[in-house]
Short mmCIF file of C-alpha atoms in Angstrom, two decimals:
data_model
loop_
_atom_site.label_atom_id
_atom_site.label_comp_id
_atom_site.label_asym_id
_atom_site.label_seq_id
_atom_site.Cartn_x
_atom_site.Cartn_y
_atom_site.Cartn_z
CA MET V 17 2.99 -27.24 7.86
CA THR V 18 3.43 -23.83 9.46
CA ALA V 19 2.57 -20.86 7.26
CA LEU V 20 2.63 -17.08 7.60
CA ARG V 21 0.28 -14.77 5.74
CA VAL V 22 0.38 -11.00 6.22
CA GLY V 23 -2.08 -8.63 4.56
CA ARG V 24 -2.71 -4.92 4.66
CA SER V 25 -4.39 -3.37 7.67
CA PRO V 26 -8.20 -3.44 7.23
CA LEU V 27 -8.53 -0.09 9.03
CA ARG V 28 -6.07 1.58 6.65
CA MET V 29 -7.86 0.12 3.64
CA TRP V 30 -11.23 1.38 4.98
CA LEU V 31 -9.77 4.86 5.48
CA PHE V 32 -8.23 4.67 1.99
CA ALA V 33 -11.69 3.97 0.54
CA LEU V 34 -13.27 6.75 2.61
CA ALA V 35 -10.68 9.23 1.33
CA GLY V 36 -12.23 8.92 -2.13
CA VAL V 37 -15.74 9.92 -1.03
CA PRO V 38 -15.15 13.72 -0.83
CA PHE V 39 -13.55 13.67 -4.29
CA VAL V 40 -16.57 11.91 -5.79
CA VAL V 41 -19.07 14.13 -3.97
CA ILE V 42 -17.45 17.43 -4.99
CA GLY V 43 -16.77 16.30 -8.58
CA ALA V 44 -20.28 14.91 -9.04
CA ASP V 45 -21.82 18.01 -7.48
CA PHE V 46 -19.97 20.20 -9.95
CA LEU V 47 -21.00 18.05 -12.90
CA ALA V 48 -24.63 17.81 -11.76
CA ARG V 49 -26.52 20.59 -9.94
CA GLN V 50 -23.80 22.41 -7.99
CA ARG V 51 -25.80 22.50 -4.78
CA ILE V 52 -22.78 22.19 -2.48
CA LEU V 53 -20.56 24.36 -4.69
CA GLY V 54 -23.36 26.89 -5.11
CA TRP V 55 -23.72 27.14 -1.34
CA LEU V 56 -19.94 27.52 -0.94
CA ILE V 57 -19.82 30.21 -3.64
CA THR V 58 -22.57 32.27 -1.98
CA LEU V 59 -20.78 31.83 1.36
CA ILE V 60 -17.49 33.08 -0.08
CA TYR V 61 -18.73 35.82 -2.42
CA GLU V 62 -21.80 36.96 -0.45
CA ASP V 63 -23.61 39.44 -2.74
CA ARG V 64 -20.93 39.67 -5.41
CA THR V 65 -21.18 37.73 -8.62
CA PRO V 66 -18.76 34.81 -8.60
CA ASP V 67 -16.41 34.05 -11.46
CA SER V 68 -18.02 31.80 -14.01
CA PHE V 69 -16.83 28.23 -14.36
CA GLU V 70 -14.67 27.38 -17.36
CA ALA V 71 -14.17 24.21 -19.41
CA ARG V 72 -11.03 23.35 -17.44
CA ASP V 73 -13.15 23.28 -14.27
CA THR V 74 -15.21 20.50 -15.83
CA LEU V 75 -12.00 18.58 -16.51
CA TRP V 76 -10.99 19.01 -12.87
CA ALA V 77 -14.40 17.71 -11.78
CA ILE V 78 -14.03 14.65 -14.01
CA LEU V 79 -10.56 14.07 -12.58
CA PHE V 80 -11.94 14.37 -9.02
CA VAL V 81 -14.66 11.80 -9.74
CA THR V 82 -12.19 9.44 -11.42
CA VAL V 83 -9.58 9.63 -8.64
CA GLY V 84 -12.27 9.33 -5.96
CA LEU V 85 -13.79 6.25 -7.58
CA LEU V 86 -10.34 4.72 -7.98
CA LEU V 87 -9.58 5.24 -4.28
CA ILE V 88 -12.93 3.74 -3.29
CA VAL V 89 -12.63 0.71 -5.59
CA VAL V 90 -9.03 -0.11 -4.61
CA GLY V 91 -9.74 0.38 -0.90
CA LEU V 92 -12.88 -1.77 -0.94
CA LYS V 93 -11.20 -4.43 -3.09
CA GLU V 94 -8.37 -4.72 -0.54
CA LEU V 95 -10.89 -4.72 2.29
CA LEU V 96 -13.21 -7.38 0.83
CA PHE V 97 -10.61 -9.48 -1.04
CA PRO V 98 -7.32 -8.80 0.74
CA ARG V 99 -4.10 -9.55 -1.06
CA ALA V 100 -1.19 -10.90 0.93
CA VAL V 101 1.89 -8.68 1.09
CA LEU V 102 3.85 -11.65 2.47
CA GLU V 103 3.21 -15.38 2.35
CA ALA V 104 5.79 -17.78 3.72
CA ASP V 105 6.06 -21.42 4.66
CA GLU V 106 8.90 -23.87 5.24
CA ARG V 107 9.58 -24.12 1.49
CA THR V 108 9.72 -20.48 0.31
CA SER V 109 8.53 -16.90 0.81
CA ARG V 110 6.47 -14.71 -1.54
CA TRP V 111 6.51 -10.92 -1.29
CA ALA V 112 4.29 -8.30 -2.99
CA LEU V 113 7.10 -6.24 -4.56
CA LEU V 114 5.74 -5.67 -8.08
CA GLY V 115 2.78 -3.47 -7.20
CA PRO V 116 -0.96 -3.89 -7.00
CA PHE V 117 -2.70 -6.47 -9.19
CA ARG V 118 0.63 -8.19 -9.98
CA ARG V 119 1.90 -11.57 -8.86
CA PRO V 120 4.09 -11.85 -5.76
CA VAL V 121 7.85 -12.31 -6.08
CA GLU V 122 9.23 -15.56 -4.72
CA ILE V 123 12.37 -15.28 -2.60
CA PRO V 124 13.73 -18.71 -1.61
CA TRP V 125 14.95 -19.16 1.97
CA ASP V 126 18.44 -19.93 0.65
CA MET V 127 18.59 -16.41 -0.79
CA ILE V 128 17.70 -14.71 2.53
CA VAL V 129 20.69 -14.28 4.83
CA ASN V 130 18.93 -12.42 7.65
CA TRP V 131 16.05 -10.06 8.44
CA SER V 132 15.24 -7.58 11.17
CA ALA V 133 12.49 -5.19 12.20
CA VAL V 134 13.73 -1.59 12.28
CA GLU V 135 12.55 1.99 12.02
CA VAL V 136 13.76 3.88 8.97
CA ASP V 137 13.86 7.61 8.33
CA ASP V 138 11.46 8.39 5.48
CA ALA V 139 11.83 12.09 4.67
CA GLY V 140 12.19 12.96 8.36
CA THR V 141 9.42 10.63 9.57
CA PRO V 142 10.32 7.38 11.33
CA ARG V 143 8.49 4.44 9.74
CA PRO V 144 8.49 0.74 10.68
CA ALA V 145 10.23 -1.53 8.21
CA LEU V 146 11.52 -5.04 7.71
CA VAL V 147 15.08 -5.26 6.39
CA LEU V 148 15.99 -8.32 4.33
CA GLU V 149 19.65 -9.12 3.78
CA LEU V 150 19.91 -11.21 0.63
CA THR V 151 22.71 -13.14 -1.06
CA ASP V 152 22.01 -11.24 -4.30
CA ARG V 153 19.26 -9.35 -6.16
CA PHE V 154 18.88 -11.78 -9.04
CA GLY V 155 15.25 -12.05 -10.16
CA LEU V 156 14.06 -9.20 -7.93
CA PRO V 157 12.69 -5.88 -9.22
CA ASP V 158 15.02 -2.88 -9.48
CA ASN V 159 12.28 -0.59 -8.15
CA PRO V 160 10.24 -2.68 -5.69
CA TRP V 161 6.74 -1.53 -4.71
CA GLY V 162 6.56 -0.38 -1.07
CA ALA V 163 10.25 -1.04 -0.58
CA ARG V 164 13.68 0.21 -1.61
CA TRP V 165 17.15 -1.11 -2.01
CA SER V 166 19.82 -0.10 0.48
CA GLY V 167 23.12 -1.13 -0.99
CA ASP V 168 23.58 -4.04 -3.36
CA SER V 169 21.57 -6.73 -1.61
CA THR V 170 19.67 -5.21 1.31
CA LEU V 171 15.95 -4.71 0.79
CA VAL V 172 14.05 -2.35 3.12
CA ILE V 173 10.29 -3.04 3.07
CA LEU V 174 7.98 -0.47 4.68
CA THR V 175 5.45 -2.19 6.96
CA GLU V 176 3.31 0.59 8.43
CA ASP V 177 0.21 -0.47 6.48
CA TRP V 178 0.58 -4.18 7.32
CA GLU V 179 -1.95 -5.84 9.62
CA GLN V 180 0.89 -7.15 11.82
CA SER V 181 3.86 -5.20 13.14
CA ALA V 182 7.34 -5.72 11.75
CA GLN V 183 8.43 -7.22 15.09
CA VAL V 184 5.66 -9.86 14.97
CA VAL V 185 6.53 -10.70 11.36
CA GLU V 186 10.24 -10.90 12.25
CA ALA V 187 9.53 -13.40 15.05
CA ALA V 188 7.20 -15.45 12.83
CA LEU V 189 9.84 -15.62 10.10
CA TYR V 190 12.43 -16.85 12.63
CA GLU V 191 9.97 -19.52 13.77
CA LEU V 192 9.39 -20.60 10.17
CA ARG V 193 13.12 -20.79 9.56
CA SER V 194 13.65 -22.93 12.67
CA ASN V 195 10.80 -25.25 11.56
CA ARG V 196 12.40 -25.42 8.13
CA SER V 197 15.74 -26.37 9.66
CA ARG V 198 14.08 -29.19 11.63
CA VAL V 199 12.33 -30.48 8.48
CA VAL V 200 15.57 -30.38 6.45
CA GLU V 201 17.51 -32.20 9.23
CA SER V 202 14.89 -34.99 9.47
#
């Protein structure tokens, strides 16, 4: 049985985890000894006395640490235990459209009319995407994660953080469909 499994790009997930490190370092430094912040303050203010920190600054530091840890945990989780954004075989396809830590949405082959790899304009930036033309939207989320509806039954799924390009996935899906047709005919 032929199967397709597409996950998120490991490099992107590593960079996602690394993005949290500065938040944790700065937040923890503020909450602890303020060595880095103290050095920055003397660099900025030279001989003048800096403004004193207020209670809201402590809240910002806690928020920095929390967001940083969240970025690190989610990035490392995806890196060490990757979740498929697409799984397909001759029987059905499953897409991660409900968000992180939620089950994938099953879209039967009979519901998919066609698909194509395209570039979409996302706020002025061209981004790779996979466009699914469906018979209807029944059972699919109104606000899909990492995707959007274009019209009544066309789903545009952004693929820039996938480990495989939209063109490779498009070709693999066509191969699966042709294998499915051969199995059904037999």
